[in-house]
Short mmCIF file of C-alpha atoms in Angstrom, two decimals:
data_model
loop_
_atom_site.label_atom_id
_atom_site.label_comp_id
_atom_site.label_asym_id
_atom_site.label_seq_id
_atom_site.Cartn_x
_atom_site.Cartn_y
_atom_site.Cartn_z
CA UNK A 221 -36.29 -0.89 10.67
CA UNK A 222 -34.66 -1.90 14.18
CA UNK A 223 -35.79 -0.35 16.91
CA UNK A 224 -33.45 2.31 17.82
CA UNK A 225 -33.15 5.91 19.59
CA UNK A 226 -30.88 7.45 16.69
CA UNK A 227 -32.52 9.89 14.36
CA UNK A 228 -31.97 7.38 11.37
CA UNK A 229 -34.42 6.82 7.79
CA UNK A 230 -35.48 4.06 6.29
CA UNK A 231 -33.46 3.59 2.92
CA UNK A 232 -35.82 1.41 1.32
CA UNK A 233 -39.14 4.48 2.65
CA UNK A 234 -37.02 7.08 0.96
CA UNK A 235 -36.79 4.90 -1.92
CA UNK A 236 -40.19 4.37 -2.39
CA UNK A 237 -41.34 7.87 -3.14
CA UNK A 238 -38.92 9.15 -5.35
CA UNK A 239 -39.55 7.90 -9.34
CA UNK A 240 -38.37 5.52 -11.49
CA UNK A 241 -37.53 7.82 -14.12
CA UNK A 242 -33.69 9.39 -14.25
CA UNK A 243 -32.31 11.72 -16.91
CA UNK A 244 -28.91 12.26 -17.33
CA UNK A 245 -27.11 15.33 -17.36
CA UNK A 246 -24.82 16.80 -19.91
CA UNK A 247 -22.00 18.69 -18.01
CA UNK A 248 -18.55 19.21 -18.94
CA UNK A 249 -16.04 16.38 -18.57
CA UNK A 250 -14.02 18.53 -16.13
CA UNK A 251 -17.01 19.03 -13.45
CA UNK A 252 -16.09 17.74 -10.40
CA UNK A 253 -16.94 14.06 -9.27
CA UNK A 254 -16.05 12.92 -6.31
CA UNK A 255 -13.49 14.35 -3.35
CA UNK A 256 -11.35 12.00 -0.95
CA UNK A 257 -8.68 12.96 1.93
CA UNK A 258 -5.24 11.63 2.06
CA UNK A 259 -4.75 8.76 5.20
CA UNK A 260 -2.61 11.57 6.97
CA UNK A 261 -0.18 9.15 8.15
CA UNK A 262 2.56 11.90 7.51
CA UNK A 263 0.76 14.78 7.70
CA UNK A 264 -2.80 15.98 8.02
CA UNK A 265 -5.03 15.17 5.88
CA UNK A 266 -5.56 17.07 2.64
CA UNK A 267 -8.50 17.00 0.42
CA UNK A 268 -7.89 15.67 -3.40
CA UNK A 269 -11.01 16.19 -6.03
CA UNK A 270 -11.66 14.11 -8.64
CA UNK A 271 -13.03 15.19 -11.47
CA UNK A 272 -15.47 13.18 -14.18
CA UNK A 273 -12.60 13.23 -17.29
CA UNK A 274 -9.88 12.21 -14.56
CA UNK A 275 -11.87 9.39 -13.27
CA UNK A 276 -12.76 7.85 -16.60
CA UNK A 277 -9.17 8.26 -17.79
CA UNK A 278 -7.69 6.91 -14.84
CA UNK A 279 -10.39 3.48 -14.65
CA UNK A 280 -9.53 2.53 -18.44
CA UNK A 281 -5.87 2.45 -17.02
CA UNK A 282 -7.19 -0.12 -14.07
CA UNK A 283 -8.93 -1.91 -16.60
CA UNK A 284 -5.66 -2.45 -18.60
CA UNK A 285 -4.49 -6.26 -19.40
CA UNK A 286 -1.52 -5.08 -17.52
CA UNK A 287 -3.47 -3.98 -14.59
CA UNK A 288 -6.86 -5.96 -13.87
CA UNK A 289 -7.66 -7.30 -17.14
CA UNK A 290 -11.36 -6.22 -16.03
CA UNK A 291 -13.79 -8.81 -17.84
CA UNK A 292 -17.18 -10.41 -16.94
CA UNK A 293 -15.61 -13.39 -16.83
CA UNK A 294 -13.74 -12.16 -13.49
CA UNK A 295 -15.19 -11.46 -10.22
CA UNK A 296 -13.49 -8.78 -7.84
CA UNK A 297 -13.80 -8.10 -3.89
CA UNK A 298 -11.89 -4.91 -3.25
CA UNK A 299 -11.26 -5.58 0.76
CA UNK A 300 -10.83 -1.65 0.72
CA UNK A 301 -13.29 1.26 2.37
CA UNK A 302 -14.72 3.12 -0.22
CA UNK A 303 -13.49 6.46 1.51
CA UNK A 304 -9.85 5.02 0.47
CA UNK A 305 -9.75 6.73 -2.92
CA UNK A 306 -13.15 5.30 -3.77
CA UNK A 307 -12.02 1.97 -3.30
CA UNK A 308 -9.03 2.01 -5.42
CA UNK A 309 -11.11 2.86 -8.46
CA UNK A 310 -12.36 -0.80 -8.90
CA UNK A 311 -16.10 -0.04 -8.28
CA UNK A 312 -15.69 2.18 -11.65
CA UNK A 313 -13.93 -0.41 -13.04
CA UNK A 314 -16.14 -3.01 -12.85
CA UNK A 315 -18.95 -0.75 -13.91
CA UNK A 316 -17.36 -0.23 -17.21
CA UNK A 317 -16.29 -3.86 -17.73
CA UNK A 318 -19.26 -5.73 -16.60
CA UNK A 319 -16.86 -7.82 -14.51
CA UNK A 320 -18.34 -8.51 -10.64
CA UNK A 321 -18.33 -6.79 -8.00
CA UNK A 322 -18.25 -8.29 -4.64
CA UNK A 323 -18.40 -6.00 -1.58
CA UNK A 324 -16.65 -7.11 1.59
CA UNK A 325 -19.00 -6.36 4.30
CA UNK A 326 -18.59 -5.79 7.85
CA UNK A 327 -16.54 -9.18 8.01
CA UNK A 328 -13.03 -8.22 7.21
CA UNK A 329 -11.63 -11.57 9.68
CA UNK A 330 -9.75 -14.54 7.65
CA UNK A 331 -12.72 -16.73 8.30
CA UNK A 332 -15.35 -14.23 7.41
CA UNK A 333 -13.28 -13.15 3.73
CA UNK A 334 -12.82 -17.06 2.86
CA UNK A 335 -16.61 -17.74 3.07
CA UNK A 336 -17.51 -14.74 1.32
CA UNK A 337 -14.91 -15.44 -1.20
CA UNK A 338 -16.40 -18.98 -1.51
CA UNK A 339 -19.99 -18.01 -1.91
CA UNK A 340 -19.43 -15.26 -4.90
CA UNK A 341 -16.62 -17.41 -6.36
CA UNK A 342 -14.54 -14.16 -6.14
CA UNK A 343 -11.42 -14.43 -8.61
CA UNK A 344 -9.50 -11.63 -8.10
CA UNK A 345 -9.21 -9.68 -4.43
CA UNK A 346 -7.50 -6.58 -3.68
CA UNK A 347 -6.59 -5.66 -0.30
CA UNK A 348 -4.13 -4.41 2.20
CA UNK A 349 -1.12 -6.60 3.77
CA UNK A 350 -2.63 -6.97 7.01
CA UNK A 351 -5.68 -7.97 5.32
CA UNK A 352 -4.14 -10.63 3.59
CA UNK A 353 -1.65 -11.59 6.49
CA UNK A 354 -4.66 -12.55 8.79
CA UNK A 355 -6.90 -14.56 5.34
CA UNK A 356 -3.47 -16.17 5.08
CA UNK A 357 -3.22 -17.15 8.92
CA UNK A 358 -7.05 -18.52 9.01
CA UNK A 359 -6.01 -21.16 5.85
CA UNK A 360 -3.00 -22.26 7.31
CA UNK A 361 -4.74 -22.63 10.83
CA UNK A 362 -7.67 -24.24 9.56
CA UNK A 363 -6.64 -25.96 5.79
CA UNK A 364 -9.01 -23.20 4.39
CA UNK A 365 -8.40 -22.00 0.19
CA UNK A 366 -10.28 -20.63 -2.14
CA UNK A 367 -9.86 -22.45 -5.29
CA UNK A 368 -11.68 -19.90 -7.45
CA UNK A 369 -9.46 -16.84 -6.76
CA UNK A 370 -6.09 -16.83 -9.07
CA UNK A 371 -4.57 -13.36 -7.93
CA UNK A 372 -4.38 -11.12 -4.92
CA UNK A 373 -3.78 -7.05 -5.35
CA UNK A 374 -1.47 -6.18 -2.99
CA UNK A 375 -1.27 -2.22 -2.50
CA UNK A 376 -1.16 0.46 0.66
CA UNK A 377 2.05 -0.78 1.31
CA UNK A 378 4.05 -3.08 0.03
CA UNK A 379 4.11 -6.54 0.92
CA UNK A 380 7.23 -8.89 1.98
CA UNK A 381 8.84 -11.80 0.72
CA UNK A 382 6.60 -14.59 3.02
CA UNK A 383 3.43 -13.28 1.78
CA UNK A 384 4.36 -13.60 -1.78
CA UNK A 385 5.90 -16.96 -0.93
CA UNK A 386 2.69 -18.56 0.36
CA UNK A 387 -0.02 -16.90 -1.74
CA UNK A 388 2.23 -18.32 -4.93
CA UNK A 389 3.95 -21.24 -3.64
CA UNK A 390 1.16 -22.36 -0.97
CA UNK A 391 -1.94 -21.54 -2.93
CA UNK A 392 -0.96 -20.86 -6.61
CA UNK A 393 -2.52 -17.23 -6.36
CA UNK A 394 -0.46 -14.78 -8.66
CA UNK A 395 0.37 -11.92 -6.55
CA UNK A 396 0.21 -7.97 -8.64
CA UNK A 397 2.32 -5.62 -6.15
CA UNK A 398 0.36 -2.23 -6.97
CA UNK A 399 1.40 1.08 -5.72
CA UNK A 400 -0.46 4.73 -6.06
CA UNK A 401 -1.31 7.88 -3.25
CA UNK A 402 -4.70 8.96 -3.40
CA UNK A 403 -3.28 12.01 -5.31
CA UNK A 404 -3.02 9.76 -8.11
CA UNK A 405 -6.38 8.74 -8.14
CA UNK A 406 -4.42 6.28 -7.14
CA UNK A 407 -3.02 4.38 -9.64
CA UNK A 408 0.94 4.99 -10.38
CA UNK A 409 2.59 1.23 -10.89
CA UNK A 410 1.43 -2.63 -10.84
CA UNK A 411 4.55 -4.82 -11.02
CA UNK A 412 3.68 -7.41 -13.76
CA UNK A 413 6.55 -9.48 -14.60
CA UNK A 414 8.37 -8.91 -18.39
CA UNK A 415 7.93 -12.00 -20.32
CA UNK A 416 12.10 -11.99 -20.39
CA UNK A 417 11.85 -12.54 -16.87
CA UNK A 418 9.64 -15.55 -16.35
CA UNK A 419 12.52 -17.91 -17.08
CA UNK A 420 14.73 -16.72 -14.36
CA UNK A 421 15.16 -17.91 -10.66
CA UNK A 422 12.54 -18.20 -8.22
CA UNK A 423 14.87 -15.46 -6.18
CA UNK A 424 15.45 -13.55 -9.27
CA UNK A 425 11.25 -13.20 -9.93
CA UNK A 426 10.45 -12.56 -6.22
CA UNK A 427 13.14 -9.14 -6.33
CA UNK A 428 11.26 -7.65 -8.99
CA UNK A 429 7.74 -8.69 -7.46
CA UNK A 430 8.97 -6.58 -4.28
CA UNK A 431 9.14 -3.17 -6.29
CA UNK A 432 6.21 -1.35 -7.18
CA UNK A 433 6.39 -2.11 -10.89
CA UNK A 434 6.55 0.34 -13.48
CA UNK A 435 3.87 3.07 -14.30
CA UNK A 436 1.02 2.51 -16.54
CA UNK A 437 0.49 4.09 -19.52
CA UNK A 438 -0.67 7.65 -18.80
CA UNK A 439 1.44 8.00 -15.92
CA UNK A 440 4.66 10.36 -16.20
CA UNK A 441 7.56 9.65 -13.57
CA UNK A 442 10.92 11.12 -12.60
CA UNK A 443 13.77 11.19 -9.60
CA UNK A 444 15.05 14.34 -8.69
CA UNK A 445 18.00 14.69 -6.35
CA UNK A 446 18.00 17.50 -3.25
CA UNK A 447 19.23 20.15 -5.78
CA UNK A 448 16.08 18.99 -7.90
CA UNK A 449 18.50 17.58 -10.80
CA UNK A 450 17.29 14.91 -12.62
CA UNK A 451 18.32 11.65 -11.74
CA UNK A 452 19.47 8.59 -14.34
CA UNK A 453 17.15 5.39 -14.29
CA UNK A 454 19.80 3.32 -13.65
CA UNK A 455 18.49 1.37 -10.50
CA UNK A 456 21.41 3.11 -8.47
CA UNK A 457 20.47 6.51 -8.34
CA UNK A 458 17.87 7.68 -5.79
CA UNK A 459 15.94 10.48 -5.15
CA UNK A 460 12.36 12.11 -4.72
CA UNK A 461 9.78 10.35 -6.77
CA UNK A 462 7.66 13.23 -9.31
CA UNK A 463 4.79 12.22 -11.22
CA UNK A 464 2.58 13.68 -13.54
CA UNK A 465 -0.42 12.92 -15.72
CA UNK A 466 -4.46 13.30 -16.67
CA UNK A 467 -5.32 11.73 -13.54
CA UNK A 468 -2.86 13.15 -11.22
CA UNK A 469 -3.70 16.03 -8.78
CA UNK A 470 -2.55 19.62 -9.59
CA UNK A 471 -3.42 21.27 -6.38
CA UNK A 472 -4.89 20.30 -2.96
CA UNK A 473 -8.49 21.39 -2.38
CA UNK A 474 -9.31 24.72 -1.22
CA UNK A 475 -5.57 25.06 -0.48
CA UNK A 476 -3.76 27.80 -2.07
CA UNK A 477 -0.36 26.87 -1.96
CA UNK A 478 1.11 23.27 -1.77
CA UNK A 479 5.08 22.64 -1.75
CA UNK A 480 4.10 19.48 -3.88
CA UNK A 481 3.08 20.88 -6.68
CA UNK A 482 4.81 22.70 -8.97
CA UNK A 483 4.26 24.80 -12.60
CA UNK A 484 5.19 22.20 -14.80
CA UNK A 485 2.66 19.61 -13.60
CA UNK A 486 4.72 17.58 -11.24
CA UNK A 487 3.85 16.68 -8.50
CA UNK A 488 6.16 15.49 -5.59
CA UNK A 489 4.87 12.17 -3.85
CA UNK A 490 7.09 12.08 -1.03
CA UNK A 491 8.75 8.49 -1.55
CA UNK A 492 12.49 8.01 -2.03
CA UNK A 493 12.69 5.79 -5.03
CA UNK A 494 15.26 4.20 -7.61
CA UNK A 495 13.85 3.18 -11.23
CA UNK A 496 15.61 0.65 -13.35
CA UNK A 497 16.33 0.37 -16.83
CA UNK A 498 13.72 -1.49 -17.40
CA UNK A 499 11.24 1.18 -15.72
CA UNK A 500 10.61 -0.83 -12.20
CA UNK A 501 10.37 1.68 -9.38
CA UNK A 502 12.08 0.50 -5.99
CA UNK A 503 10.22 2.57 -3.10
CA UNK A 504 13.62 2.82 -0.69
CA UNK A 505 11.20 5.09 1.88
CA UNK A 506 9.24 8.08 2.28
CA UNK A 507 10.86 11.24 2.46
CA UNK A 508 10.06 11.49 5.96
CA UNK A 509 11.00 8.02 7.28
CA UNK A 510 14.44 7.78 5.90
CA UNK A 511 16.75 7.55 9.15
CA UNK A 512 19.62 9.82 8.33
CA UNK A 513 22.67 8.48 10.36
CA UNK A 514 26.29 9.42 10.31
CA UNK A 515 25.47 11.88 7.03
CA UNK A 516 24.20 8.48 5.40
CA UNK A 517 20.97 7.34 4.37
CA UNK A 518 19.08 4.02 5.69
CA UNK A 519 16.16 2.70 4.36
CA UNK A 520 13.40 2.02 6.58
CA UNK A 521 11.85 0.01 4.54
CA UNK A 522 14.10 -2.46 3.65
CA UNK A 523 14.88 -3.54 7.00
CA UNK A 524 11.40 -3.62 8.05
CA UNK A 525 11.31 -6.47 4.88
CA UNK A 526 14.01 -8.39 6.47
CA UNK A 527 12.89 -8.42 9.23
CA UNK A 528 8.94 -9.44 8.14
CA UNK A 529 11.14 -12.43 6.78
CA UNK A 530 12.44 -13.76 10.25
CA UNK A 531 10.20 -17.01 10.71
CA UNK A 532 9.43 -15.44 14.48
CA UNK A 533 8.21 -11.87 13.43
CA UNK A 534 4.74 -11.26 12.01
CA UNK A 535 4.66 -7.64 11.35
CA UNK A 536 7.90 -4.78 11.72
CA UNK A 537 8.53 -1.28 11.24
CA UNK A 538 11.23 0.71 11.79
CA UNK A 539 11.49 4.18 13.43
CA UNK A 540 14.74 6.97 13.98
CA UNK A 541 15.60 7.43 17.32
CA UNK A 542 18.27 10.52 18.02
CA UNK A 543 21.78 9.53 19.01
CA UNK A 544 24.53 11.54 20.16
CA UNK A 545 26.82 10.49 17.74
CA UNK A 546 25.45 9.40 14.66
CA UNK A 547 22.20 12.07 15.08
CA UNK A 548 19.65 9.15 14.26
CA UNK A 549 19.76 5.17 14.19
CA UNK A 550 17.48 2.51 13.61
CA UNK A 551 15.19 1.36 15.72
CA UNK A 552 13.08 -2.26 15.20
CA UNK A 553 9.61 -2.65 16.94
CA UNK A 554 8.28 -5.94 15.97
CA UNK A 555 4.70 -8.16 16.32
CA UNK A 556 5.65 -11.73 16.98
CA UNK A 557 3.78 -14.45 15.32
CA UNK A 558 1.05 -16.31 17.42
CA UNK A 559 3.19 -18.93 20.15
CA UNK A 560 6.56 -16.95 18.93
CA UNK A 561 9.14 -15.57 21.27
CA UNK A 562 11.76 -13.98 19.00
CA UNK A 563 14.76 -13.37 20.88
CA UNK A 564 17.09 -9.79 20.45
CA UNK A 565 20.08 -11.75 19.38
CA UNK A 566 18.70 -13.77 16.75
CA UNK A 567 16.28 -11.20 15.28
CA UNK A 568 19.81 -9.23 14.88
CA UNK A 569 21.82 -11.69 13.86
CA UNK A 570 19.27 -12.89 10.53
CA UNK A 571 20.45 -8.99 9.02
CA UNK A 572 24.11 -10.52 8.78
CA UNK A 573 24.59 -10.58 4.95
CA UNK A 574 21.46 -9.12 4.15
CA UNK A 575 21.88 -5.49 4.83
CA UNK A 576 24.96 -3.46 5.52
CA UNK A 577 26.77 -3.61 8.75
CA UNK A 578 25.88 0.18 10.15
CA UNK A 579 22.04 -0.42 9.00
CA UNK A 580 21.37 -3.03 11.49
CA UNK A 581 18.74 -1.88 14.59
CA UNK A 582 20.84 -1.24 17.34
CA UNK A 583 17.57 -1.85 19.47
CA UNK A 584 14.40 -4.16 19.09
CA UNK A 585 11.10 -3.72 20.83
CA UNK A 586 8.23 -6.08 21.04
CA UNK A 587 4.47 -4.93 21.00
CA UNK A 588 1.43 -6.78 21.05
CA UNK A 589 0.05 -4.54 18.08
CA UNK A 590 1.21 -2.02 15.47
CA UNK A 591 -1.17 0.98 15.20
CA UNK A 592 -2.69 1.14 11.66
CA UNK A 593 -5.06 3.88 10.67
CA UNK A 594 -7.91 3.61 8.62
CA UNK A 595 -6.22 2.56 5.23
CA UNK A 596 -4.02 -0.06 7.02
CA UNK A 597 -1.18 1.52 7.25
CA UNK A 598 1.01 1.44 10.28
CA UNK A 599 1.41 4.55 11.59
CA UNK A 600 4.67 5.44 12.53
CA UNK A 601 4.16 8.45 14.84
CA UNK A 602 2.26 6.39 17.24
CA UNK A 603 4.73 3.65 17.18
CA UNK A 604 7.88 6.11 17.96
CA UNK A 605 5.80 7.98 20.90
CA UNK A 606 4.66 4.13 22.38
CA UNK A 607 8.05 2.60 21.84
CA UNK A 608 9.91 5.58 23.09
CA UNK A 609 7.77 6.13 26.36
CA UNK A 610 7.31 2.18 26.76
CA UNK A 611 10.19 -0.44 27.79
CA UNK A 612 12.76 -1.34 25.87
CA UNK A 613 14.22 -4.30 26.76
CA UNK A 614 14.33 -6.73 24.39
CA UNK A 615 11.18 -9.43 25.56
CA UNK A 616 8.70 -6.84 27.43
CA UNK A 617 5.91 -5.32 25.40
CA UNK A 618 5.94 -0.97 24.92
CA UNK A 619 3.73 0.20 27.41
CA UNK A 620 1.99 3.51 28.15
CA UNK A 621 4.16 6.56 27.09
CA UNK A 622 6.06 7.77 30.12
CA UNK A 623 5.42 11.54 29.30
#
């Protein structure tokens, strides 16, 4: 033990004295296993149990040739906090598999991952996009790879067009876009290309790799309009994203009424979403971040993937700031990459084309940083009250609210 003045035990002491010997009980499959709290990056946090039957149901679905194709030939670091929806699931996953577990450690920099990934010959890694946006800085910087490792899980948000690009292109890593709330346990979607759809463009691929996929089997999903009509799946039509299924939540813990839920099972996620014929769910925003402007909708999301595209701009996101006129319209904070100095004009001009006219940011705001919160997620309420408070002139960084 290291000398300290905390009131801490010895694992290994407490070890020691307790036997060898473990029977194991028989319960029933609906006891209660395990109990995790939502990130609370639009909302507080609200507490989601897990019980034994949901669990095991839900890790045969991450197990899935569709999903992990869990083996012990593969070996797995989940770059994920186990207080994130117990790690995504994977720990269970690999216990039922046989397939490797690799824990990350303490070490979550690029340089840290690729020598732990190195050592353990870790095949498959699953992980956050800032995560993987700083292991993919560290090999370009340094000529770093990891030869073993053939595909990256990409899930907590969703990743842009540049990361895809260079883990497929630059390093021959497959890249499975996976999407799921900690409601879900969390599995909803993993985009897996149709075999129909490995002959087309490279352009053509890389759109459908930028959904979230389509669900996997055990996983119910609808669109519902703001009457609560169903929607077609027609990859038009959008609307609130319902879900429903063994491993799905039915109520929040110790909470006795939740808007989300209702009597037929379903349970309201939050996103804005279109589905396709083909079943691929296209997250457009959360209920809560689309920018309503001029009685229209604009996606938040998609020109915070633009923008992540601008050779300049590391990271974006997008936040509604009130106008006079038009109620709300888009605002653009952005993280330059290192020895970058995007410029206003040309970050605005690159949406020409790509977006329509009246979605483009009227404003852009550097920043040193985006605030994330524990699950890497960038939290948008501290960006709006920074941004808002700080400068906003185009070149100057958002400084310390001014009230």
């Amino acid at each position: 033990m290291p000398d300290t003045k905390l009131p801490v035990l010895s694992y290994e002491e407490l070890l020691e004295v307790e036997s060898d010997e473990f029977t194991w009980p028989t319960f029933d499959e609906n006891t209660a296993s395990s109990l995790c709290y939502t990130s609370g990056t639009t909302g507080n946090p609200k507490g989601v149990l897990y019980s034994h039957r949901s669990t095991v149901l839900h890790t045969f679905a991450m197990a899935l040739p569709t999903m992990l194709s869990a083996s012990e030939r593969e070996a797995i670091l989940p770059v994920v906090p186990m207080f994130h929806v117990n790690a995504w699931g994977i720990p269970y996953v690999t216990a039922m598999t046989g397939m490797k577990l690799v824990m990350p450690g303490p070490g979550l920099d690029g340089a840290s991952l690729t020598d732990l990934m190195n050592a353990e010959n870790v095949t498959i890694a699953a992980g956050v996009p800032t995560v993987w946006l700083g292991l993919l800085n560290h090999w370009r910087e340094h000529s770093a790879s990891v030869p073993s490792m053939h595909t990256v899980v990409i899930g907590g948000s969703a990743p842009n067009r540049p990361m895809i690009d260079a883990f497929q292109s630059d390093f021959g890593i497959d890249v499975l876009h996976a999407w799921g709330m900690t409601e879900m346990s969390p599995i909803g979607t993993v985009c897996r290309l149709k075999p129909s759809m490995l002959d087309a463009s490279e352009n053509e691929r890389h759109t459908f790799q930028l959904k979230q996929g389509r669900a996997v089997f055990g996983v119910e999903m609808k669109i519902v309009g703001e009457d609560g009509s169903e929607l077609p799946h027609d990859g038009t039509a959008f609307g609130e994203l319902k879900v429903r299924g063994p491993w799905v939540c039915s109520s929040y813990f110790e909470l006795e009424e939740s808007d989300a839920h209702d009597a037929d099972g379903w349970f309201a996620t939050g996103d804005v979403v279109t589905i396709d014929p083909d079943g691929y769910v296209n997250i457009t925003d959360r209920s809560k971040d689309v920018i309503k402007s001029g009685g229209e909708w604009i996606s938040s999301i998609e020109i915070e993937n633009v923008a992540s595209s601008h050779p300049d701009i590391a990271q974006a996101a997008v936040i509604g700031v009130p106008d006079e006129k038009w109620t709300e319209r888009p605002l653009l904070i952005v993280v330059p990459k290192p020895g970058c100095q995007p410029r206003k004009e040309n970050v605005l001009e690159f949406f020409d084309g790509k977006v329509a006219k009246w979605w483009i940011p009227d404003d852009v705001v550097v920043v040193d940083t985006l605030p994330l919160g524990a699950t890497g997620k960038v939290q948008k309420k501290i960006s709006a009250f920074h941004s808002l408070g700080g400068r906003n002139d185009f070149g100057g960084t958002a400084g310390d609210p001014a009230g």
